Short mmCIF file of C-alpha atoms in Angstrom, two decimals:
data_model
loop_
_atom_site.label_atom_id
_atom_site.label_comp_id
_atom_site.label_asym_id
_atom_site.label_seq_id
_atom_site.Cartn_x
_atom_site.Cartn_y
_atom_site.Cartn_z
CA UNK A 1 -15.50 -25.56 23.23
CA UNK A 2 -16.08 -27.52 20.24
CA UNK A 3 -12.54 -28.89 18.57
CA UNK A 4 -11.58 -26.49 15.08
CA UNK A 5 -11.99 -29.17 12.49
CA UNK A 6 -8.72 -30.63 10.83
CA UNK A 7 -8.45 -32.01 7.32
CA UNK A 8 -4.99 -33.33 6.85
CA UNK A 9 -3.48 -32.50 3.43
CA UNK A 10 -1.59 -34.64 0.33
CA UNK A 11 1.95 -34.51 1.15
CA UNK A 12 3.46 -35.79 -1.57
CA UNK A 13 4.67 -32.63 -3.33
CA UNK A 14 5.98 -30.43 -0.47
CA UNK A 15 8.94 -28.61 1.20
CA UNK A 16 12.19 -27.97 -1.54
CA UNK A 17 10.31 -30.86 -4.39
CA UNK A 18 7.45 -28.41 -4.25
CA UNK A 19 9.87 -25.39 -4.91
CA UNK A 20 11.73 -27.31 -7.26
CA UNK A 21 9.19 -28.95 -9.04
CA UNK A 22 7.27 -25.58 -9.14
CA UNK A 23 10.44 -23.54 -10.55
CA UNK A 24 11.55 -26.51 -13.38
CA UNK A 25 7.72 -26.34 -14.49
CA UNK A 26 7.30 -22.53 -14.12
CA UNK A 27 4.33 -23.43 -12.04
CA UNK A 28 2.64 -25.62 -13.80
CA UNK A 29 3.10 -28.41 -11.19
CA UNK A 30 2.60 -26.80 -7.80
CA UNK A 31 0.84 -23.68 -8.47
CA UNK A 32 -2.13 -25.80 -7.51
CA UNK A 33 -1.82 -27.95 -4.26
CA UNK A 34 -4.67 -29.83 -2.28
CA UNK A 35 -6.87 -27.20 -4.43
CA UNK A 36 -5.28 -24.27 -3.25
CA UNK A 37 -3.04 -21.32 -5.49
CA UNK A 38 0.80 -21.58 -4.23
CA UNK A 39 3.24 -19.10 -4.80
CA UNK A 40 6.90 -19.21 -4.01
CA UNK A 41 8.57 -16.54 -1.87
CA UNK A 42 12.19 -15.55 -1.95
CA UNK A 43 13.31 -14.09 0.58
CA UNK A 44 16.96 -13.02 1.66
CA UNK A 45 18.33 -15.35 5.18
CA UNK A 46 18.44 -13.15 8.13
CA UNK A 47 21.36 -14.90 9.15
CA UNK A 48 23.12 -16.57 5.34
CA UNK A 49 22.13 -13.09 3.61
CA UNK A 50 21.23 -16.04 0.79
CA UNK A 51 18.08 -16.13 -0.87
CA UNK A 52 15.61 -18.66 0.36
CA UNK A 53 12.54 -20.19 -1.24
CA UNK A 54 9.27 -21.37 0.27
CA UNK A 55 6.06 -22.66 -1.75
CA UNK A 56 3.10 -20.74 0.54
CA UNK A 57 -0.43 -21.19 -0.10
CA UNK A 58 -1.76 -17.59 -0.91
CA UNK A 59 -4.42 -15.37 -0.73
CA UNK A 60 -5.39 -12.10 -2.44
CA UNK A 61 -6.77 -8.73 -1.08
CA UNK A 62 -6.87 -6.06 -4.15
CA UNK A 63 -3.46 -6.26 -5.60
CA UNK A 64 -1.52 -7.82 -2.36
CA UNK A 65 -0.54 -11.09 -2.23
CA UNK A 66 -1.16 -12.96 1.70
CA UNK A 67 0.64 -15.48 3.41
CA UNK A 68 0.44 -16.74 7.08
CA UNK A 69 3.04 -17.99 8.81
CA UNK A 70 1.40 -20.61 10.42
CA UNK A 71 4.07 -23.31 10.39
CA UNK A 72 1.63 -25.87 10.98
CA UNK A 73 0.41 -24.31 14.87
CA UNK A 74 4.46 -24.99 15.66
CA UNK A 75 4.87 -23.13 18.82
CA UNK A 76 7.72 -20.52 16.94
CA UNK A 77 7.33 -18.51 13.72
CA UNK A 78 8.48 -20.53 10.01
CA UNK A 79 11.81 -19.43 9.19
CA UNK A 80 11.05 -17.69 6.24
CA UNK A 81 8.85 -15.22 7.89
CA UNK A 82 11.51 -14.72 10.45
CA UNK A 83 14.03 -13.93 7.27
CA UNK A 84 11.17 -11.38 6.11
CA UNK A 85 11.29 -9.57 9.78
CA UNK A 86 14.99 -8.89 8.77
CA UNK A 87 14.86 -8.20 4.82
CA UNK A 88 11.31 -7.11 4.05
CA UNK A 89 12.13 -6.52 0.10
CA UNK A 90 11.48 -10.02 -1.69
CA UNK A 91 10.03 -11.59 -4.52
CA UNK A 92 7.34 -13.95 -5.46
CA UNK A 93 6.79 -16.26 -8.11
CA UNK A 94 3.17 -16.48 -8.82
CA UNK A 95 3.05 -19.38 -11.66
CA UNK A 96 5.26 -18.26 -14.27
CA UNK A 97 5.15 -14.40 -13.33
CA UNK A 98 7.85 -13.21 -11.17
CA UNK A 99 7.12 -10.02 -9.26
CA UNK A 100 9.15 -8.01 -6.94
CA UNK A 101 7.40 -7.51 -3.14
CA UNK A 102 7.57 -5.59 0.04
CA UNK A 103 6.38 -7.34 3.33
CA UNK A 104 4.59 -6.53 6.61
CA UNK A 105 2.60 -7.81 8.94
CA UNK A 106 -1.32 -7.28 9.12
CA UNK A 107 -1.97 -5.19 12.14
CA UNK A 108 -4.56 -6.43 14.39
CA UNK A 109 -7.29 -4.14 13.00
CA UNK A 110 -7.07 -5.52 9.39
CA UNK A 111 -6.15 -9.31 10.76
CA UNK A 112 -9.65 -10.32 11.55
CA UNK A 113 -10.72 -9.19 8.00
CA UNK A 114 -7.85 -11.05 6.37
CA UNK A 115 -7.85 -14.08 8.36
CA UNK A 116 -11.03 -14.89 6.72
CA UNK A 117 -9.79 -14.52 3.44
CA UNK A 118 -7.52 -17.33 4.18
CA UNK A 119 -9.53 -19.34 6.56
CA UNK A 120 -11.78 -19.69 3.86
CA UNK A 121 -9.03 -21.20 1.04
CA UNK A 122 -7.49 -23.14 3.84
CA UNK A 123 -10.06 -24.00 7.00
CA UNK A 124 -6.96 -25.59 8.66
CA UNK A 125 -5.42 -22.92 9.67
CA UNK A 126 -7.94 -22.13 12.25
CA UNK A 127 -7.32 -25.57 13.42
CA UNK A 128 -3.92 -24.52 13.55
CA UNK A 129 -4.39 -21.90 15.78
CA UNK A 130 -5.76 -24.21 18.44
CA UNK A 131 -2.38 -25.96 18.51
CA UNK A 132 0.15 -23.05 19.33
CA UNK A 133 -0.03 -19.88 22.15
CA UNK A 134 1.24 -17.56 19.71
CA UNK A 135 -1.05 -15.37 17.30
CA UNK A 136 -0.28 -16.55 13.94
CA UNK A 137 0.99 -13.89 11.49
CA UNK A 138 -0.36 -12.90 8.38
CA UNK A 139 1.81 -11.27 5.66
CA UNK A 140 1.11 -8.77 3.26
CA UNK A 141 3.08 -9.06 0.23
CA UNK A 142 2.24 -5.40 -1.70
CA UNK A 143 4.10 -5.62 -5.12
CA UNK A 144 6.40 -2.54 -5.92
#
């Protein structure tokens, strides 16, 4: 089986100095990253019931915002999409527009479809499939 290509990416805006440089700017420093769109997702702590912050790369199908919880091909889901699991209602900041969201998880007939979407912005995430057992999630985010 031929090996899933890997590019690896800048790192030197990422993790809470991407969310915070990202919020001080009102995107614009971070909205683009490695030549991708990021968004930020709040989401309430399954656990805290605090709000939490991620910067996501993102997709789009129609009006709905995608995510995918890849945490890198870690062998357990990212936090934050745990946190979604338990509090589904969240927000996104998409640049400087702030939009209220509602979360689920693409079944497996609309995965395929979807997974290209994002496979195509960000090839590594195939790559990242390779590393971990576990199907890697993709998120709808449908504004409400």
């Amino acid at each position: 089986m031929p090996e899933t290509p890997y590019s690896p990416p800048d790192l030197s805006l990422r993790g809470d100095e991407h969310v915070r440089a990202y919020l001080e700017s009102g995107g614009a420093r971070g909205y683009l990253w490695n030549g991708v769109p990021i968004l930020l997702l709040t989401a309430t702590g399954r656990r805290s019931g605090q709000p939490r912050t991620s910067a996501l790369i993102f997709g789009r199908d129609g009006d709905d915002y995608l995510v995918v919880a890849s945490k890198g091909g870690a062998p357990d889901h990212p936090e934050w999409y745990r946190n979604l699991l338990a509090h589904p209602q969240a927000e996104i900041q998409v640049e400087d527009r702030h939009l209220p969201v509602l979360a689920r998880t693409a079944d497996a007939a609309e995965k395929p479809r979807l997974w290209a979407i994002m496979t195509e912005l960000w090839p590594n995430y195939d790559a990242y499939q390779t590393r971990t057992d576990r199907p890697i999630p993709i998120v709808v985010l449908a504004p409400t």
